[in-house]
Short mmCIF file of C-alpha atoms and ligand atoms in Angstrom, two decimals:
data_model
loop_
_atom_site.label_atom_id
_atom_site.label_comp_id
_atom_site.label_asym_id
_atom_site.label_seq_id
_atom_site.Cartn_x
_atom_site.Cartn_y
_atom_site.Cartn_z
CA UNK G 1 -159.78 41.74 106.59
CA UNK G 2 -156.46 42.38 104.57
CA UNK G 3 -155.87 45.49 103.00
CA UNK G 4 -152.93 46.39 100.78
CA UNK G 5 -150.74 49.53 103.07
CA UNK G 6 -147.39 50.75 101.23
CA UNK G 7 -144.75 51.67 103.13
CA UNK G 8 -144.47 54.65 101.30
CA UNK G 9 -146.69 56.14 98.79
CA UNK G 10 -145.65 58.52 96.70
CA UNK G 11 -147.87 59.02 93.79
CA UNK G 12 -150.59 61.71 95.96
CA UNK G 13 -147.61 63.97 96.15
CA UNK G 14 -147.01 63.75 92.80
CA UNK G 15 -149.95 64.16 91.45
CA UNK G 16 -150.46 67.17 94.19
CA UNK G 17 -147.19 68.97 92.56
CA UNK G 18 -148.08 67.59 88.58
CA UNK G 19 -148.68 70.95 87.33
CA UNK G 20 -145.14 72.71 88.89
CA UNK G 21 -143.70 69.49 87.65
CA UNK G 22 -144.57 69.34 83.88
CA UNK G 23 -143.87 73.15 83.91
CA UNK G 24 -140.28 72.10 84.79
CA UNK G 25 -140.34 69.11 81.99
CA UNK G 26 -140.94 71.72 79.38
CA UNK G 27 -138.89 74.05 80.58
CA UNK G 28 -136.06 71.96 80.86
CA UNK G 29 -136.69 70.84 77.23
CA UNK G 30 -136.78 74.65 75.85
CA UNK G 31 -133.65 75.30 77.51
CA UNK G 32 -131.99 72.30 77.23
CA UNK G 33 -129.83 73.50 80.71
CA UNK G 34 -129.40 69.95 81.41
CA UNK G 35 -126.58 70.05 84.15
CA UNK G 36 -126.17 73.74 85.98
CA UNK G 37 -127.89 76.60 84.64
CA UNK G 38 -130.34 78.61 85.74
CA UNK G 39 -132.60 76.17 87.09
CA UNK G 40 -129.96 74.63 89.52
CA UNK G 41 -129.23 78.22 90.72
CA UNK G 42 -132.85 78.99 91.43
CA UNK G 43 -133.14 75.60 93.51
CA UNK G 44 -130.05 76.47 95.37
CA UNK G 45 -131.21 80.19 96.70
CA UNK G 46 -134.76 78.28 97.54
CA UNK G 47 -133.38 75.50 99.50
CA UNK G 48 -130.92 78.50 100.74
CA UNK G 49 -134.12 80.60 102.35
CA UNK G 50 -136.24 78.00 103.09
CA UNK G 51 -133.67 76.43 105.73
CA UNK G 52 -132.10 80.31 106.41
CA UNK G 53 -128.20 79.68 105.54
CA UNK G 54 -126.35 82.10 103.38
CA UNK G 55 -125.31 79.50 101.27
CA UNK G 56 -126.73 76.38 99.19
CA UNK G 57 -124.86 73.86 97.00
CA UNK G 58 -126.78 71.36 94.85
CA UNK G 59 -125.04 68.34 94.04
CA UNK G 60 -125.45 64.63 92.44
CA UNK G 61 -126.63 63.04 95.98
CA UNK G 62 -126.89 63.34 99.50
CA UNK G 63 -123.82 61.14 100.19
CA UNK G 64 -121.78 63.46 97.63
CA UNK G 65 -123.35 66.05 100.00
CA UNK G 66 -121.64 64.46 103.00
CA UNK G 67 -117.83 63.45 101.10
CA UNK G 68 -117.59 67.14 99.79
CA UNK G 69 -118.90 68.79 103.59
CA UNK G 70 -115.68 66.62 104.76
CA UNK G 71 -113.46 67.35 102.12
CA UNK G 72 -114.02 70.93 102.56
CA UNK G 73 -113.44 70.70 106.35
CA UNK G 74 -110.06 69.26 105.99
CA UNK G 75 -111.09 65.91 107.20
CA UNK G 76 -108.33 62.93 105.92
CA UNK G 77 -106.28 60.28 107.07
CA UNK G 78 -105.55 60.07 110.81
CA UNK G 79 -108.47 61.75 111.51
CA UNK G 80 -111.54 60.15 113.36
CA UNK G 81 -115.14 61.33 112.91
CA UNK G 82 -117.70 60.42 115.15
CA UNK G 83 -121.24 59.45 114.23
CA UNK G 84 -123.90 57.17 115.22
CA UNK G 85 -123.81 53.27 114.83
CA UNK G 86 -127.65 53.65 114.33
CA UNK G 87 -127.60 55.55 110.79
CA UNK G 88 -128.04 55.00 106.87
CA UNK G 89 -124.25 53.70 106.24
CA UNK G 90 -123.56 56.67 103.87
CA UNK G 91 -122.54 58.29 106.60
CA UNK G 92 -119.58 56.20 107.80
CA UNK G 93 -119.05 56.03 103.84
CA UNK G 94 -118.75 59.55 103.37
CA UNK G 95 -115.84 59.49 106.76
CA UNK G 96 -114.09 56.67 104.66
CA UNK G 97 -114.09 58.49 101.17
CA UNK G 98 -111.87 60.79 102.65
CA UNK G 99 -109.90 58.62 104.16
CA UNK G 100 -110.92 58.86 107.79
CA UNK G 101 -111.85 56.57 110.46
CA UNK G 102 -115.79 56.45 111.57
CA UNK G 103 -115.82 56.20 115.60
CA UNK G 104 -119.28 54.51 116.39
CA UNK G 105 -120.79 56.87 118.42
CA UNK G 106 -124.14 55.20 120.74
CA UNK G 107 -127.87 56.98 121.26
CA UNK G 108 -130.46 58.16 123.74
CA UNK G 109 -132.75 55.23 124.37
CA UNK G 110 -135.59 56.93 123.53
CA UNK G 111 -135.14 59.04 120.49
CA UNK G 112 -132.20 57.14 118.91
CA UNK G 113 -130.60 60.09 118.97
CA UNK G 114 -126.40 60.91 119.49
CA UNK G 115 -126.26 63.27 121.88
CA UNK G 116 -123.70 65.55 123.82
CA UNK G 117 -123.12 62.83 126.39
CA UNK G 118 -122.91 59.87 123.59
CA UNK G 119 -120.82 61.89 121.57
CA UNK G 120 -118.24 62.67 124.98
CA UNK G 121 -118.38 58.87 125.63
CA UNK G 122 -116.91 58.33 122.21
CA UNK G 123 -113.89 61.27 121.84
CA UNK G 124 -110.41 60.14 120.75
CA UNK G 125 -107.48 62.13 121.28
CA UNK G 126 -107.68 62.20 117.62
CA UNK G 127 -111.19 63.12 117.28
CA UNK G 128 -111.96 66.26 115.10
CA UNK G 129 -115.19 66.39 114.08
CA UNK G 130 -118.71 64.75 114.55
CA UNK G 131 -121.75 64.26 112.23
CA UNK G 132 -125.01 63.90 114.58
CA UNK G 133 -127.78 62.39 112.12
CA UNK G 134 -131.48 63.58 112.40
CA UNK G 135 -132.82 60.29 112.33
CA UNK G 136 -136.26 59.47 111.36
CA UNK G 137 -136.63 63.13 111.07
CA UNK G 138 -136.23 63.95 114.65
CA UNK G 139 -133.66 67.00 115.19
CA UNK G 140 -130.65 66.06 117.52
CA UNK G 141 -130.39 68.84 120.72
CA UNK G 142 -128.16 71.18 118.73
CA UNK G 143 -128.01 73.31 121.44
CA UNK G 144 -125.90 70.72 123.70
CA UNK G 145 -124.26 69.13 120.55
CA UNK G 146 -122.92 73.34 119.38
CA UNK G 147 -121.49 73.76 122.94
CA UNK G 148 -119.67 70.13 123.33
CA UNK G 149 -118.24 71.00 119.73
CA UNK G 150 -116.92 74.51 121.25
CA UNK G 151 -115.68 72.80 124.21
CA UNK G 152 -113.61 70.24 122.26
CA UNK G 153 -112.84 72.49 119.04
CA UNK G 154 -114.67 69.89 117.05
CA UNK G 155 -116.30 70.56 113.74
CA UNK G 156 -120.19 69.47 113.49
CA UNK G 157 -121.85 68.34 110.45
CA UNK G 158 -125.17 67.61 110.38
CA UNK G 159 -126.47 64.78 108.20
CA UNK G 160 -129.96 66.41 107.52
CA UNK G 161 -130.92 63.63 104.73
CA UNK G 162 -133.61 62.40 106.62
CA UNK G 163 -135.16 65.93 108.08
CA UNK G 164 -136.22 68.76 105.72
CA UNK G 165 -137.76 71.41 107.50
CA UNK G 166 -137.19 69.72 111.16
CA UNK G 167 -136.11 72.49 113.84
CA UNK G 168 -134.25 72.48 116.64
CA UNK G 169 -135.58 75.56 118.79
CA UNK G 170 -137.22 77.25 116.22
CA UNK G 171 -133.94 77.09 113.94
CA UNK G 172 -133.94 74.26 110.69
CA UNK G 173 -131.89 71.98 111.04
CA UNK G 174 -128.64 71.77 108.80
CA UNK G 175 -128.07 75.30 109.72
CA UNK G 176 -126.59 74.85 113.45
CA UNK G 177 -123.15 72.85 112.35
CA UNK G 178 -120.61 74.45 110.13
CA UNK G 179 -122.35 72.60 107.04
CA UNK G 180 -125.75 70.39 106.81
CA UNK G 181 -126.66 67.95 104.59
CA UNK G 182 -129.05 67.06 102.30
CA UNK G 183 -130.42 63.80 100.19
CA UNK G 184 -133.36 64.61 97.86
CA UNK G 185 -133.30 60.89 97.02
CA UNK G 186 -136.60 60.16 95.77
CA UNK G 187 -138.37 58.87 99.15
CA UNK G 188 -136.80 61.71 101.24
CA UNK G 189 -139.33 64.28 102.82
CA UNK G 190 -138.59 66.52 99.63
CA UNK G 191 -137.71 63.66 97.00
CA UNK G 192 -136.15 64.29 92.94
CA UNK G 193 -137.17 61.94 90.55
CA UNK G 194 -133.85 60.63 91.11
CA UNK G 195 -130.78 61.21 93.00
CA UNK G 196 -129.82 64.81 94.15
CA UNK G 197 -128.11 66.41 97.24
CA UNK G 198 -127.86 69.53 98.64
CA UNK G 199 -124.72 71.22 101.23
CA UNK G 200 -125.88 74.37 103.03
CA UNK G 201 -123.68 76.38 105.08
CA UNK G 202 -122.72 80.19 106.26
CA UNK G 203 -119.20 79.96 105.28
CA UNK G 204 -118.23 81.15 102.19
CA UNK G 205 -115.11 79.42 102.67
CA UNK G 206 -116.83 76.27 102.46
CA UNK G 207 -119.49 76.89 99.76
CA UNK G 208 -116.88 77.51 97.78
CA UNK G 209 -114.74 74.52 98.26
CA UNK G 210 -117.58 72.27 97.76
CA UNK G 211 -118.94 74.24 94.42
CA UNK G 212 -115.33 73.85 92.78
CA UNK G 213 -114.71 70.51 94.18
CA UNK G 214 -117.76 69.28 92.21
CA UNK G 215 -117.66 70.65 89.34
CA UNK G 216 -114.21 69.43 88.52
CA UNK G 217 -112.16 71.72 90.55
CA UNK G 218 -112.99 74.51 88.48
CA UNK G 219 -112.36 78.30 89.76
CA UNK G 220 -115.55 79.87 89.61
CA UNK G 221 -117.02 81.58 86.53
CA UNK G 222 -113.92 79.98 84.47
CA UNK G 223 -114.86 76.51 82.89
CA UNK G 224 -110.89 75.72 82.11
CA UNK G 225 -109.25 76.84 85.35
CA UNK G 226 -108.87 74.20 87.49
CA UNK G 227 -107.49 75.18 90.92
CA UNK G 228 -107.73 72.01 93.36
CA UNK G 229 -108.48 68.18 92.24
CA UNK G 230 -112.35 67.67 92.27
CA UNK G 231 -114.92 65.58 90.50
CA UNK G 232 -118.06 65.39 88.90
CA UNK G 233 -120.92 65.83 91.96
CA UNK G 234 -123.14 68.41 89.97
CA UNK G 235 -126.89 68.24 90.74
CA UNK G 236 -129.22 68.12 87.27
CA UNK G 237 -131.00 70.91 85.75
CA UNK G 238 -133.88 68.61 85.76
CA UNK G 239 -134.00 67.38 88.76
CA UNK G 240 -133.44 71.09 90.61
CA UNK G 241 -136.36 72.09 88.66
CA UNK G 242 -138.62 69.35 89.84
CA UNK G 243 -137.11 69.99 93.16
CA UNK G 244 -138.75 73.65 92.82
CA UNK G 245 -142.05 72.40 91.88
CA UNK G 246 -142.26 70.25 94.55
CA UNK G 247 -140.90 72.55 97.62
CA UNK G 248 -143.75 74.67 97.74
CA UNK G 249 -146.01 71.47 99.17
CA UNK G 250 -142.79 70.67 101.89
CA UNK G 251 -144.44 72.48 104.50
CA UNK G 252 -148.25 70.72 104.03
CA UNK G 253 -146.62 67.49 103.51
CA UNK G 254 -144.56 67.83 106.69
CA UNK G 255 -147.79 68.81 108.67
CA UNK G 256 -149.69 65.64 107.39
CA UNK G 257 -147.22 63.61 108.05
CA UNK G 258 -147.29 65.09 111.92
CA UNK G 259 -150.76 64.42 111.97
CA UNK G 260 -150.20 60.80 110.62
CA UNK G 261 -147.57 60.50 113.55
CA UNK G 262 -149.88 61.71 116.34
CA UNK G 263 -152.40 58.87 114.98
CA UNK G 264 -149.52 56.06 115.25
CA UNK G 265 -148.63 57.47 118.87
CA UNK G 266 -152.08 57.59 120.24
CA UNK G 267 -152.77 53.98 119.61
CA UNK G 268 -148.99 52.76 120.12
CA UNK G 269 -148.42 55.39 122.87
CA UNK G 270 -143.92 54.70 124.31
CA UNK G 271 -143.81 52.13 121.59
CA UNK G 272 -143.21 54.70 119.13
CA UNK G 273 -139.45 55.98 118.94
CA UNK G 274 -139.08 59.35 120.48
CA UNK G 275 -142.51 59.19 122.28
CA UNK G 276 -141.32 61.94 124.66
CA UNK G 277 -139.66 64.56 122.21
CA UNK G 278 -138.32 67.50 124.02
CA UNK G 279 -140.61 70.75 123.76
CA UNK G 280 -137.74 72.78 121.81
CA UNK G 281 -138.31 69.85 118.56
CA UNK G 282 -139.83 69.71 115.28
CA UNK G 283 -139.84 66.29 114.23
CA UNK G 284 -140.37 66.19 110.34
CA UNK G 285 -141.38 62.05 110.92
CA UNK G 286 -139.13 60.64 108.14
CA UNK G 287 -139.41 57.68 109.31
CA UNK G 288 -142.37 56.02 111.83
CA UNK G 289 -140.32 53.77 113.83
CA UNK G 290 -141.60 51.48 117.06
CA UNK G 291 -139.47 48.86 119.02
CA UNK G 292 -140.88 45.48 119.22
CA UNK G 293 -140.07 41.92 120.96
CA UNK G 294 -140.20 39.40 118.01
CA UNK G 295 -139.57 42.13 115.16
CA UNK G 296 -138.76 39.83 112.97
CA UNK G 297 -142.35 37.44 113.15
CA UNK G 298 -144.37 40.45 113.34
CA UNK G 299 -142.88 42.07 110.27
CA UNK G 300 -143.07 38.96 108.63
CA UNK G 301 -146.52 38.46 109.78
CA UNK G 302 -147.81 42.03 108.78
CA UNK G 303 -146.43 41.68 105.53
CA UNK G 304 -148.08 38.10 104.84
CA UNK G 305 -151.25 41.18 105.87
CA UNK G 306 -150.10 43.11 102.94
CA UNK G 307 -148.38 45.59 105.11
CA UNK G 308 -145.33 46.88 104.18
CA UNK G 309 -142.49 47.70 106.80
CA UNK G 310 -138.97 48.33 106.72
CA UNK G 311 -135.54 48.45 109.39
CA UNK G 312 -133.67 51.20 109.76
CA UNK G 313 -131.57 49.73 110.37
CA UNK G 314 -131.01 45.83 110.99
CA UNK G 315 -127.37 46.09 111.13
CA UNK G 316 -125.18 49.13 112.62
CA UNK G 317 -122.74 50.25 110.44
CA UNK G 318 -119.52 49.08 112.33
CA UNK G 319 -121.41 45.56 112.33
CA UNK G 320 -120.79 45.35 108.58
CA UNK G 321 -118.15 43.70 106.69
CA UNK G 322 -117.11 46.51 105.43
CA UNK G 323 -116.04 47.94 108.69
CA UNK G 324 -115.18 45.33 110.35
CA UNK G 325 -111.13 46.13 111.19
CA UNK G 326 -112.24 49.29 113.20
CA UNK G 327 -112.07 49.48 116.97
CA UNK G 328 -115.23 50.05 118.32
CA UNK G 329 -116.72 51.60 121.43
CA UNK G 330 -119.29 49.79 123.39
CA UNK G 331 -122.54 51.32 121.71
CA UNK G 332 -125.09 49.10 124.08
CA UNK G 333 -128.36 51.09 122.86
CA UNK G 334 -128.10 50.80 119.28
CA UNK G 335 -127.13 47.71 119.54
CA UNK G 336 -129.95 46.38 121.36
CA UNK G 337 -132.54 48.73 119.46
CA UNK G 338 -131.08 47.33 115.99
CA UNK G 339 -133.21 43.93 116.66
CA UNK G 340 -136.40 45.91 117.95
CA UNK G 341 -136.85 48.46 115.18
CA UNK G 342 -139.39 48.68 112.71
CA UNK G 343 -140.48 50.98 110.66
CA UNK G 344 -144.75 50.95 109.69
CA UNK G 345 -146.20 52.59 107.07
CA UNK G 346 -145.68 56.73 106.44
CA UNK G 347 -146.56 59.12 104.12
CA UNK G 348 -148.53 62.52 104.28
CA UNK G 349 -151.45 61.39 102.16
CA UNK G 350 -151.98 58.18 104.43
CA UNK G 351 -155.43 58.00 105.93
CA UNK G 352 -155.81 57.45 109.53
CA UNK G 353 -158.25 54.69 108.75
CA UNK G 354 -155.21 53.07 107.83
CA UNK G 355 -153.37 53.59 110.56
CA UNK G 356 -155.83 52.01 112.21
CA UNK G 357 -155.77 49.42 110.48
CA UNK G 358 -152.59 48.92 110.75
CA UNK G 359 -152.67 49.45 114.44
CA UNK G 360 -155.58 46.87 114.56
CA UNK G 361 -153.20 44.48 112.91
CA UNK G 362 -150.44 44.79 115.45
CA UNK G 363 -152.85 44.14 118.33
CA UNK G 364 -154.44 41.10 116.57
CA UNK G 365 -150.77 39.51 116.17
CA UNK G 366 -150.95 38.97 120.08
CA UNK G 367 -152.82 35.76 120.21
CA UNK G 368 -151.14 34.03 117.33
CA UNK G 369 -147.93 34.41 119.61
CA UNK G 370 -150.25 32.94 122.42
CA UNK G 371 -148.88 36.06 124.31
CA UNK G 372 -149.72 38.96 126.08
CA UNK G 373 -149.62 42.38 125.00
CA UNK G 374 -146.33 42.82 127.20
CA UNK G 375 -144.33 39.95 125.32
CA UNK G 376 -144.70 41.85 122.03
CA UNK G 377 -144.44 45.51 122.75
CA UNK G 378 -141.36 46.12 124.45
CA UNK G 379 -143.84 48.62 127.06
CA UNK G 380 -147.24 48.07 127.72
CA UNK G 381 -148.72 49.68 125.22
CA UNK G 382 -150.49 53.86 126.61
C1 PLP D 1 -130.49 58.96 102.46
C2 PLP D 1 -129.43 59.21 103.45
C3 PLP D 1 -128.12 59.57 103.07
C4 PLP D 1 -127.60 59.49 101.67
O1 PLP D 1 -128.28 60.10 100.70
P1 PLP D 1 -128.20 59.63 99.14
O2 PLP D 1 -128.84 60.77 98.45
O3 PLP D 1 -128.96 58.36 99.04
O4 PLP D 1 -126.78 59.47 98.79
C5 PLP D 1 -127.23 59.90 104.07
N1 PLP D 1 -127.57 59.85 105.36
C6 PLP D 1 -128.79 59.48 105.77
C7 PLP D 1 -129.10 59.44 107.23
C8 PLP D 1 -129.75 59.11 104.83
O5 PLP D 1 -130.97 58.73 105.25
#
C-alpha cells in the first residue's frame, strides 16, 4: 500500500513552537529592531549557554559562519585547510572565500567521519588548520582530533551546521575547536524561517573579529568607525527571535529524533551509517543515512512509493567543477560511500509506523531486483 513519507516534515515543530513564534512576530513589529537589537543579543547569550562557550555571534548564514571563523583565524592564500571530501560544499567554499586551498581529507568507514588518522594522512607542509564536520549529526572524536591539532599546531574549526546539541564526551560540540559553527538554515536541527548562522567560541579575540567583520568592520559600540574591511553578515532581528521561540523544544526534538533513529537501526541494523557509535557520542541524527548496492534504483523506486530520500552527498566536493584544478589525496572511503548513500526519511514528529513502513518498503524492493537481501544491502541486514 503506498503512503505519502516526507523527507522532512517540518510543520509539527512549528506548530509545537506557534505560540513562542507569533510572540516574536509581534514583537518584532512593536520594535521594529529589524537587523541587531535586542532580540539578536538575547539569541546570541542563549545559543552562548546552551552549547557552554563564552562567546556567541549571530550572523546571515552558516556558511558566513564558516568564511568569518577563517577570516578571523588568519587563514589566506598559501594556506591549505583540511576537511572532508564527504561534506555540504560550503565548507570547501568557506576555505576558498578566503583564498585558501581545501585539502580533501577521507573518513572512517563506518561513521563517515574525518578523524585523527584521516586528517594525518592528509597534512601538507603547508597545512594550518582543519575543519572536521559533524556529519549527519554525529560528533567527530574531538578528543583525538584536539590532541593531533596540538601536535601539529593546527587550528580546528568545527563545522557544527549539521549537529545542535550533539556531544562529544559530555561536552557540545562547536565548543572543543577554537571556533564552531552554526547553520540555522531552515531544515537544520534548530531551523529560522530563513537563513541564519551562528560562530561560538572562548576567544574574545575572535568574537570580536567576527562581530566587526560583519557588521561592516565597525569598532564596537561606534556605528562610523570602521577599523578593518568587513561586510554585511548580520543575523535578523526576526529571525533570532524565532530562533528563541523555537530553542526551548531543541532538546525534545533531538530526543525524538534518537528514538526515530533507534527504530531505523533496529530494522536496518550495520546498514545504517555509524551503526557502532563510540560510547563517549551524542549523535543529534541530522541526517538518517544507510549505504546501499543499487542506490540509485532503490531511491528511484521508493520515491515512485511516495517516499522521499535524499544524498548527502552524490558528489564529493573536490569531484566538482568547481574544484577541479586542486591536487587531491586518495580519499578511497568517501569515494566509494558517495554511490551507496542515502538518506530516508527524518524528523522528530515521524511515527515509527512509518518507519516501518518505510522499512517494509526497502525489504519488498528485493524481489523486483530478483535478488537477495545481500545484493541490495551492502551487509546482511541485523
Ligand atoms: C548547512 C551546512 C552548511 C552551510 O550552512 P548555510 O546556512 O546553508 O550557509 C555548512 N556546512 C554543513 C555541513 C552544512 O550542512
Amino acid at each position: 500500500m503506498n503512503k505519502n513519507i516526507p523527507f522532512l516534515d517540518l510543520g509539527a515543530m512549528n506548530a509545537e513552537a506557534a505560540q513562542g513564534i507569533a510572540e516574536a512576530w509581534r514583537a518584532i513589529t512593536t520594535e521594529s529592531a529589524f537587523i541587531g537589537g535586542r532580540r539578536v543579543q538575547d539569541f546570541e547569550s542563549q545559543w552562548a549557554s546552551y552549547c557552554g562557550s563564552s562567546f556567541c555571534i549571530g550572523l546571515s548564514d552558516g556558511t558566513a559562519a564558516l568564511e568569518l571563523a577563517l577570516r578571523a583565524l588568519g587563514a589566506g592564500p598559501g594556506d591549505d585547510i583540511l576537511g572532508p571530501a564527504n561534506t555540504f560544499i560550503a565548507t570547501w567554499e568557506a576555505v576558498a572565500a578566503v583564498g585558501a586551498r581545501p585539502i580533501a581529507v577521507d573518513v572512517d568507514p563506518v561513521s563517515l567521519l574525518v578523524t585523527a588518522e584521516t586528517l594525518g594522512n592528509a597534512l601538507t607542509t603547508n597545512t594550518v588548520g582543519a575543519i572536521p564536520v559533524h556529519l549527519f549529526g554525529q560528533p567527530a572524536n574531538m578528543t583525538e582530533i584536539m590532541a593531533f591539532a596540538g601536535r601539529h599546531k593546527l587550528w580546528i574549526i568545527e563545522d557544527a551546521a549539521q549537529a545542535h546539541g550533539a556531544r562529544w564526551n559530555g561536552q557540545a560540540v562547536g565548543t572543543f575547536g577554537d571556533a564552531g559553527c552554526f547553520s540555522f538554515y531552515p531544515g537544520k536541527n534548530l531551523g529560522a524561517f530563513g537563513d541564519a548562522g551562528a560562530v561560538i567560541t572562548n576567544s574574545h579575540r575572535i568574537a570580536g573579529f567576527v562581530r566587526s567583520f560583519a557588521n561592516h568592520g565597525r569598532r564596537d559600540g561606534h556605528a562610523d568607525i570602521h577599523d578593518i574591511i568587513g561586510n554585511n553578515r548580520r543575523l535578523d532581528g526576526l529571525q533570532a527571535a524565532i530562533l528563541s521561540a523555537k530553542l526551548p523544544f531543541l532538546n525534545s526534538w533531538n530526543a525524538r529524533r534518537r528514538n526515530v533513529h533507534s527504530w531505523y537501526r533496529q530494522r536496518l541494523g550495520t546498514q545504517v551509517v555509524g551503526h557502532t557509535p563510540d560510547t563517549r557520542a551524542v549523535s543529534v541524527h541530522h541526517l538518517e543515512v544507510i549505504r546501499v548496492c543499487n542506490r540509485d534504483q532503490i531511491r528511484g523506486q521508493l520515491t515512485e512509493l511516495g517516499i522521499g530520500t535524499g544524498i548527502h552527498y552524490r558528489i564529493p566536493c573536490h569531484r566538482h567543477a568547481a574544484f577541479e584544478n586542486l591536487a587531491v589525496p586518495a580519499v578511497p572511503v568517501a569515494e566509494s560511500a558517495a554511490s551507496e548513500i542515502l538518506s530516508l526519511p527524518m524528523y522528530p514528529h515521524m511515527k515509527q509506523e512509518d518507519v516501518e513502513h518505510v522499512c517494509d518498503a526497502m525489504f519488498n524492493l528485493v524481489s523486483p531486483f530478483g535478488a537477495s537481501k545481500s545484493r541490495i544491502f551492502r551487509h546482511a541486514a541485523a
